[in-house]
mmCIF file of C-alpha atoms in Angstrom:
data_model
loop_
_atom_site.group_PDB
_atom_site.id
_atom_site.type_symbol
_atom_site.label_atom_id
_atom_site.label_comp_id
_atom_site.label_asym_id
_atom_site.label_seq_id
_atom_site.Cartn_x
_atom_site.Cartn_y
_atom_site.Cartn_z
ATOM 1 C CA MET A 179 75.357 82.178 84.119
ATOM 2 C CA ASN A 180 74.543 79.513 86.246
ATOM 3 C CA TYR A 181 75.204 80.456 90.125
ATOM 4 C CA ILE A 182 75.450 77.644 92.527
ATOM 5 C CA HIS A 183 75.763 78.364 96.164
ATOM 6 C CA LEU A 184 78.008 76.191 98.170
ATOM 7 C CA PRO A 185 76.550 74.894 101.312
ATOM 8 C CA PRO A 186 77.571 75.718 104.628
ATOM 9 C CA LYS A 187 79.266 72.432 105.327
ATOM 10 C CA ILE A 188 80.568 70.290 102.284
ATOM 11 C CA SER A 189 80.274 66.847 103.645
ATOM 12 C CA ARG A 190 80.587 64.742 100.760
ATOM 13 C CA ASN A 191 83.118 64.639 97.736
ATOM 14 C CA MET A 192 82.102 67.431 95.280
ATOM 15 C CA ILE A 193 83.039 68.382 91.597
ATOM 16 C CA LEU A 194 83.081 72.109 90.756
ATOM 17 C CA ARG A 195 82.339 72.439 87.053
ATOM 18 C CA ARG A 196 83.666 75.324 84.925
ATOM 19 C CA SER A 197 80.166 75.840 83.315
ATOM 20 C CA ASN A 198 79.002 77.162 86.827
ATOM 21 C CA VAL A 199 80.176 79.964 89.067
ATOM 22 C CA TYR A 200 80.193 78.963 92.655
ATOM 23 C CA ILE A 201 79.047 81.450 95.434
ATOM 24 C CA VAL A 202 80.369 81.731 98.881
ATOM 25 C CA GLU A 203 77.889 83.368 101.136
ATOM 26 C CA GLY A 204 78.517 83.345 105.111
ATOM 27 C CA GLU A 205 81.027 80.434 106.292
ATOM 28 C CA VAL A 206 81.631 77.566 103.916
ATOM 29 C CA GLN A 207 83.682 74.684 105.436
ATOM 30 C CA VAL A 208 85.126 71.584 103.500
ATOM 31 C CA LEU A 209 84.931 68.969 106.136
ATOM 32 C CA GLU A 210 87.418 66.399 107.062
ATOM 33 C CA GLY A 211 87.871 63.319 104.687
ATOM 34 C CA VAL A 212 86.068 65.391 101.893
ATOM 35 C CA LEU A 213 87.407 65.718 98.333
ATOM 36 C CA LEU A 214 86.595 69.049 96.589
ATOM 37 C CA ARG A 215 87.794 69.006 93.120
ATOM 38 C CA ALA A 216 87.606 71.793 90.802
ATOM 39 C CA GLU A 217 87.637 71.529 86.887
ATOM 40 C CA ASP A 218 90.090 73.782 85.063
ATOM 41 C CA GLY A 219 88.807 77.527 84.970
ATOM 42 C CA VAL A 220 86.468 77.381 87.852
ATOM 43 C CA LYS A 221 85.615 80.817 89.241
ATOM 44 C CA ILE A 222 84.260 81.100 92.702
ATOM 45 C CA LEU A 223 82.973 84.259 94.209
ATOM 46 C CA VAL A 224 83.117 85.350 97.901
ATOM 47 C CA ILE A 225 80.266 87.900 98.868
ATOM 48 C CA ASN A 226 81.356 90.913 100.387
ATOM 49 C CA GLY A 227 79.589 92.124 103.660
ATOM 50 C CA LYS A 228 78.742 91.095 107.380
ATOM 51 C CA PHE A 229 77.527 87.742 108.071
ATOM 52 C CA LYS A 230 76.831 87.159 111.668
ATOM 53 C CA LYS A 231 76.799 83.296 111.745
ATOM 54 C CA SER A 232 80.531 83.326 110.477
ATOM 55 C CA ARG A 233 83.298 82.910 112.790
ATOM 56 C CA LEU A 234 84.938 85.861 111.136
ATOM 57 C CA ASN A 235 81.674 87.662 110.758
ATOM 58 C CA ARG A 236 82.310 87.713 107.008
ATOM 59 C CA SER A 237 81.980 85.121 104.073
ATOM 60 C CA ALA A 238 84.916 82.678 104.060
ATOM 61 C CA LEU A 239 85.856 79.558 102.219
ATOM 62 C CA ILE A 240 87.506 77.202 104.869
ATOM 63 C CA PHE A 241 89.366 73.952 104.062
ATOM 64 C CA ASN A 242 89.114 71.785 107.504
ATOM 65 C CA GLN A 243 91.839 69.797 108.801
ATOM 66 C CA GLY A 244 91.909 66.473 106.884
ATOM 67 C CA SER A 245 89.986 67.913 103.805
ATOM 68 C CA SER A 246 91.321 67.614 100.196
ATOM 69 C CA PHE A 247 91.274 70.412 97.511
ATOM 70 C CA LYS A 248 92.285 69.630 93.751
ATOM 71 C CA PHE A 249 92.232 72.067 91.118
ATOM 72 C CA VAL A 250 94.015 73.452 87.932
ATOM 73 C CA ASN A 251 93.430 76.896 87.344
ATOM 74 C CA LEU A 252 91.123 78.480 89.964
ATOM 75 C CA THR A 253 90.068 82.029 90.557
ATOM 76 C CA ILE A 254 88.436 83.184 93.735
ATOM 77 C CA SER A 255 87.163 86.737 93.828
ATOM 78 C CA ALA A 256 84.999 89.153 95.911
ATOM 79 C CA ALA A 257 81.671 89.948 94.652
ATOM 80 C CA ASP A 258 78.770 92.081 95.896
ATOM 81 C CA GLU A 259 75.466 90.649 96.783
ATOM 82 C CA ASN A 260 74.382 90.749 93.000
ATOM 83 C CA TYR A 261 77.316 88.680 92.176
ATOM 84 C CA LYS A 262 79.161 91.100 90.570
ATOM 85 C CA LYS A 263 82.851 91.109 91.056
ATOM 86 C CA ALA A 264 83.774 93.633 93.618
ATOM 87 C CA LYS A 265 86.948 95.989 93.572
ATOM 88 C CA ILE A 266 87.107 96.062 97.467
ATOM 89 C CA ALA A 267 87.901 93.423 99.946
ATOM 90 C CA ASP A 268 85.465 93.016 102.647
ATOM 91 C CA ASN A 269 85.206 89.197 103.220
ATOM 92 C CA GLY A 270 86.854 86.476 105.257
ATOM 93 C CA GLY A 271 89.042 85.431 102.408
ATOM 94 C CA VAL A 272 90.270 81.655 101.837
ATOM 95 C CA TRP A 273 91.584 79.307 104.611
ATOM 96 C CA PHE A 274 93.705 76.129 104.399
ATOM 97 C CA LEU A 275 93.914 74.332 107.723
ATOM 98 C CA GLY A 276 96.458 71.365 108.205
ATOM 99 C CA THR A 277 97.041 68.731 110.583
ATOM 100 C CA LYS A 278 100.670 68.795 111.689
ATOM 101 C CA ASP A 279 100.939 71.831 114.174
ATOM 102 C CA ASN A 280 98.728 73.767 116.527
ATOM 103 C CA ALA A 281 97.665 77.202 115.310
ATOM 104 C CA CYS A 282 95.200 79.936 115.893
ATOM 105 C CA LYS A 283 94.296 83.333 114.115
ATOM 106 C CA ASP A 284 91.216 85.298 113.715
ATOM 107 C CA ARG A 285 88.982 82.971 115.594
ATOM 108 C CA ILE A 286 90.112 79.875 113.652
ATOM 109 C CA LYS A 287 91.853 77.546 115.857
ATOM 110 C CA ILE A 288 93.297 74.000 115.050
ATOM 111 C CA ARG A 289 95.176 71.440 117.110
ATOM 112 C CA ARG A 290 97.731 68.909 115.746
ATOM 113 C CA ASN A 291 95.567 65.910 115.004
ATOM 114 C CA VAL A 292 97.544 62.550 114.375
ATOM 115 C CA LYS A 293 94.367 60.734 114.157
ATOM 116 C CA SER A 294 92.968 62.776 111.450
ATOM 117 C CA PRO A 295 93.865 62.152 107.846
ATOM 118 C CA ASN A 296 96.329 64.477 106.170
ATOM 119 C CA SER A 297 94.906 67.447 104.561
ATOM 120 C CA LEU A 298 95.835 67.438 100.873
ATOM 121 C CA PHE A 299 95.677 70.657 98.818
ATOM 122 C CA THR A 300 97.066 70.461 95.165
ATOM 123 C CA GLY A 301 96.792 72.568 92.132
ATOM 124 C CA LYS A 302 98.726 74.414 89.483
ATOM 125 C CA LYS A 303 97.500 77.993 89.802
ATOM 126 C CA LEU A 304 95.637 79.811 92.579
ATOM 127 C CA ASN A 305 94.276 83.534 91.507
ATOM 128 C CA LEU A 306 93.113 85.374 94.298
ATOM 129 C CA ARG A 307 91.360 88.996 94.082
ATOM 130 C CA PHE A 308 90.208 91.229 96.665
ATOM 131 C CA LEU A 309 90.106 88.752 99.384
ATOM 132 C CA GLY A 310 90.305 89.530 103.061
ATOM 133 C CA ARG A 311 89.217 92.410 104.944
ATOM 134 C CA GLY A 312 90.662 95.839 106.300
ATOM 135 C CA ASP A 313 90.709 97.350 109.844
ATOM 136 C CA ASP A 314 87.197 97.197 111.304
ATOM 137 C CA PRO A 315 86.509 100.822 112.717
ATOM 138 C CA THR A 316 84.470 99.149 115.297
ATOM 139 C CA LYS A 317 87.495 97.069 116.725
ATOM 140 C CA ASN A 318 85.028 94.145 117.306
ATOM 141 C CA HIS A 319 86.954 92.053 114.697
ATOM 142 C CA ASP A 320 90.534 92.058 113.330
ATOM 143 C CA ASP A 321 91.641 92.658 109.926
ATOM 144 C CA ILE A 322 91.593 89.249 107.742
ATOM 145 C CA ASP A 323 94.333 88.422 105.245
ATOM 146 C CA GLY A 324 93.651 87.384 101.564
ATOM 147 C CA ILE A 325 94.688 83.734 102.171
ATOM 148 C CA SER A 326 95.684 82.014 105.480
ATOM 149 C CA ILE A 327 97.518 78.812 105.750
ATOM 150 C CA LEU A 328 97.659 77.121 109.380
ATOM 151 C CA GLY A 329 99.394 74.162 110.540
ATOM 152 C CA VAL A 330 100.122 72.898 106.815
ATOM 153 C CA ASP A 331 103.432 71.098 106.204
ATOM 154 C CA LYS A 332 105.063 70.372 102.675
ATOM 155 C CA HIS A 333 103.581 66.862 102.758
ATOM 156 C CA GLU A 334 99.903 68.523 102.512
ATOM 157 C CA TRP A 335 100.759 71.247 100.036
ATOM 158 C CA SER A 336 101.372 70.892 96.535
ATOM 159 C CA VAL A 337 100.202 74.187 94.727
ATOM 160 C CA ASP A 338 102.501 75.457 92.064
ATOM 161 C CA SER A 339 101.433 79.131 91.722
ATOM 162 C CA ILE A 340 99.892 81.759 93.761
ATOM 163 C CA SER A 341 98.667 85.340 92.736
ATOM 164 C CA SER A 342 97.012 87.576 95.598
ATOM 165 C CA TYR A 343 96.052 90.884 94.288
ATOM 166 C CA TYR A 344 94.449 93.769 96.335
ATOM 167 C CA SER A 345 93.983 91.919 99.523
ATOM 168 C CA GLY A 346 92.209 93.469 102.596
ATOM 169 C CA ASP A 347 95.006 92.817 104.738
ATOM 170 C CA ASP A 348 98.127 90.786 104.177
ATOM 171 C CA ALA A 349 98.478 89.170 100.768
ATOM 172 C CA LEU A 350 99.442 85.717 102.199
ATOM 173 C CA ASP A 351 99.819 84.672 105.686
ATOM 174 C CA LEU A 352 101.427 81.236 107.179
ATOM 175 C CA THR A 353 100.988 80.326 110.759
ATOM 176 C CA ASN A 354 103.171 77.404 112.138
ATOM 177 C CA SER A 355 103.277 75.890 108.360
ATOM 178 C CA HIS A 356 106.042 74.983 105.928
ATOM 179 C CA ILE A 357 105.217 74.919 102.334
ATOM 180 C CA SER A 358 106.919 75.428 98.894
ATOM 181 C CA ILE A 359 105.741 77.369 96.022
ATOM 182 C CA LYS A 360 107.120 77.511 92.672
ATOM 183 C CA LYS A 361 105.753 81.176 91.798
ATOM 184 C CA LEU A 362 104.376 83.823 94.179
ATOM 185 C CA ASP A 363 102.742 86.945 92.682
ATOM 186 C CA ILE A 364 101.533 89.856 95.112
ATOM 187 C CA LYS A 365 100.074 93.105 93.879
ATOM 188 C CA SER A 366 99.062 96.107 96.144
ATOM 189 C CA PRO A 367 98.150 94.450 99.627
ATOM 190 C CA SER A 368 96.347 96.878 101.945
ATOM 191 C CA GLU A 369 98.919 95.884 104.613
ATOM 192 C CA ASP A 370 102.026 93.372 104.149
ATOM 193 C CA GLY A 371 102.849 91.225 101.231
ATOM 194 C CA ILE A 372 103.934 88.102 103.007
ATOM 195 C CA ASN A 373 103.350 87.359 106.890
ATOM 196 C CA LEU A 374 105.017 84.513 108.370
ATOM 197 C CA SER A 375 104.339 83.339 111.971
ATOM 198 C CA SER A 376 106.771 80.715 112.864
ATOM 199 C CA SER A 377 106.556 79.415 109.421
ATOM 200 C CA ARG A 378 109.021 78.468 106.628
ATOM 201 C CA LEU A 379 108.031 79.389 102.916
ATOM 202 C CA GLU A 380 110.068 78.306 99.981
ATOM 203 C CA ILE A 381 110.073 80.033 96.420
ATOM 204 C CA HIS A 382 111.668 77.999 93.721
ATOM 205 C CA SER A 383 110.961 79.924 90.636
ATOM 206 C CA LYS A 384 109.412 83.550 90.655
ATOM 207 C CA LEU A 385 108.600 86.040 93.581
ATOM 208 C CA ILE A 386 106.980 89.094 92.586
ATOM 209 C CA ILE A 387 105.660 91.837 95.249
ATOM 210 C CA SER A 388 104.393 95.326 94.206
ATOM 211 C CA SER A 389 103.624 96.870 97.636
ATOM 212 C CA LEU A 390 104.452 100.656 97.276
ATOM 213 C CA LYS A 391 103.257 102.786 100.160
ATOM 214 C CA ASN A 392 101.341 105.288 98.064
ATOM 215 C CA GLY A 393 100.411 107.303 101.244
ATOM 216 C CA VAL A 394 99.347 103.819 103.117
ATOM 217 C CA LYS A 395 101.157 103.589 106.476
ATOM 218 C CA ASP A 396 102.027 99.768 107.762
ATOM 219 C CA ARG A 397 102.720 98.343 104.750
ATOM 220 C CA ASP A 398 105.761 96.075 104.271
ATOM 221 C CA LEU A 399 106.842 93.522 101.821
ATOM 222 C CA PHE A 400 107.758 91.109 104.587
ATOM 223 C CA ASP A 401 106.315 91.104 108.272
ATOM 224 C CA PHE A 402 107.683 87.925 110.325
ATOM 225 C CA GLU A 403 107.096 86.779 113.671
ATOM 226 C CA ALA A 404 108.536 84.169 115.814
ATOM 227 C CA ASP A 405 106.103 83.554 118.701
ATOM 228 C CA ASN A 406 106.586 79.718 118.475
ATOM 229 C CA GLY A 407 109.929 79.548 116.636
ATOM 230 C CA ALA A 408 111.673 81.118 113.775
ATOM 231 C CA SER A 409 110.371 82.298 110.381
ATOM 232 C CA TYR A 410 112.271 81.919 107.155
ATOM 233 C CA LEU A 411 111.543 82.650 103.656
ATOM 234 C CA GLU A 412 113.967 80.697 101.351
ATOM 235 C CA LEU A 413 114.672 81.897 97.839
ATOM 236 C CA TYR A 414 116.124 79.161 95.455
ATOM 237 C CA LYS A 415 119.038 79.519 93.211
ATOM 238 C CA GLY A 416 117.671 80.703 89.765
ATOM 239 C CA ALA A 417 114.593 82.284 91.073
ATOM 240 C CA SER A 418 113.519 85.516 89.432
ATOM 241 C CA ILE A 419 112.854 88.081 92.313
ATOM 242 C CA ASN A 420 110.959 91.361 91.635
ATOM 243 C CA ILE A 421 109.923 93.254 94.826
ATOM 244 C CA GLU A 422 109.204 96.685 95.349
ATOM 245 C CA GLY A 423 108.212 98.274 98.616
ATOM 246 C CA VAL A 424 109.364 98.959 102.283
ATOM 247 C CA PHE A 425 111.445 95.712 103.232
ATOM 248 C CA GLY A 426 109.890 95.252 106.881
ATOM 249 C CA ASP A 427 111.105 95.772 110.410
ATOM 250 C CA GLN A 428 113.735 93.661 112.318
ATOM 251 C CA LEU A 429 114.695 91.118 109.607
ATOM 252 C CA HIS A 430 117.800 89.658 108.700
ATOM 253 C CA ILE A 431 118.764 88.667 105.201
ATOM 254 C CA TYR A 432 121.433 86.326 103.802
ATOM 255 C CA SER A 433 122.477 86.850 100.146
ATOM 256 C CA GLN A 434 125.254 87.349 98.014
ATOM 257 C CA GLU A 435 123.453 89.645 95.491
ATOM 258 C CA MET A 436 120.300 91.363 97.360
ATOM 259 C CA PRO A 437 121.639 94.622 98.757
ATOM 260 C CA LYS A 438 121.435 94.671 102.444
ATOM 261 C CA PRO A 439 118.043 96.657 103.328
ATOM 262 C CA ILE A 440 117.227 99.004 106.174
ATOM 263 C CA THR A 441 115.258 97.029 108.711
ATOM 264 C CA ARG A 442 115.057 99.231 111.434
ATOM 265 C CA ASP A 443 111.674 100.470 113.092
ATOM 266 C CA LYS A 444 109.548 102.859 111.285
ATOM 267 C CA ASN A 445 111.802 102.743 108.322
ATOM 268 C CA GLU A 446 109.877 103.879 105.248
ATOM 269 C CA ARG A 447 112.622 103.692 102.321
ATOM 270 C CA THR A 448 111.482 101.755 99.153
ATOM 271 C CA TYR A 449 113.561 98.644 98.658
ATOM 272 C CA ARG A 450 113.861 97.400 95.113
ATOM 273 C CA PHE A 451 115.245 94.342 93.617
ATOM 274 C CA ASN A 452 114.757 92.916 90.155
ATOM 275 C CA LYS A 453 117.119 89.968 89.130
ATOM 276 C CA LYS A 454 117.437 86.189 88.657
ATOM 277 C CA LEU A 455 119.466 85.002 91.509
ATOM 278 C CA LYS A 456 122.758 83.144 90.882
ATOM 279 C CA ASN A 457 122.697 81.776 94.426
ATOM 280 C CA SER A 458 119.998 80.964 96.863
ATOM 281 C CA ALA A 459 119.177 83.797 99.572
ATOM 282 C CA LEU A 460 117.528 83.711 103.067
ATOM 283 C CA ILE A 461 115.235 86.166 104.748
ATOM 284 C CA PHE A 462 114.548 85.403 108.263
ATOM 285 C CA THR A 463 113.937 86.435 111.764
ATOM 286 C CA ILE A 464 114.712 84.509 114.939
ATOM 287 C CA ASP A 465 113.451 86.425 117.805
ATOM 288 C CA ARG A 466 111.084 89.171 117.157
ATOM 289 C CA ASP A 467 108.576 90.904 114.443
#
């Protein structure tokens, strides 16, 4: 196997070949104006453990504002120092930064930049395994989500499918963003399935979330925040929905088919729905977590 370390700053256009395995060790940034292209079937390993030079104190792959990423079927997984796939999430995950809004999370901060070229993230299927990090017992750093999308709008995002399994914190986090996905598959996140912070997420074809408690506290299907505006999850007519877990606190739902959930604080009752929608549905919050 040919292992290639990605440089800390990718400053020139680059093609990732499927004959190689690419290593993210420390913080790797794809800079503004740079196109990173991945052949079908490329694998990227994100090394677990502490890396003090990273803003996240962990290895992370970060697509900066104005960068571009094109792929077909890509897998990004956690790995140990010997490049063996790990079954624990102890890394900084993957980050996509847009140009359309201000956003700040986990020491990563962006500002709306009309002078920057648009970010552009396009692909068929993004497979994420054991990305992110759980609670830090030292309290020096917050937990980190598997995939984080900040300040990205629909003109910058064209990824058909995401699967995020066994994330260290939330499986998918949007902050001040608006994107559309055909298929989203989430399995056993350490905390919440979908976290929206003043964001809008559209699901067109399929949503799967398996997020049973199994003795874990603070694990919900949905966690929406409205610090800078409302958050919405739009489920399109004809979409197949298969969700199982605690619904989430203080949320609203508009649906002719999905049963009304219990959304009061500290509710631990499991919510299940497995059906193809005959009508569109909306889950949202307009005022609080």
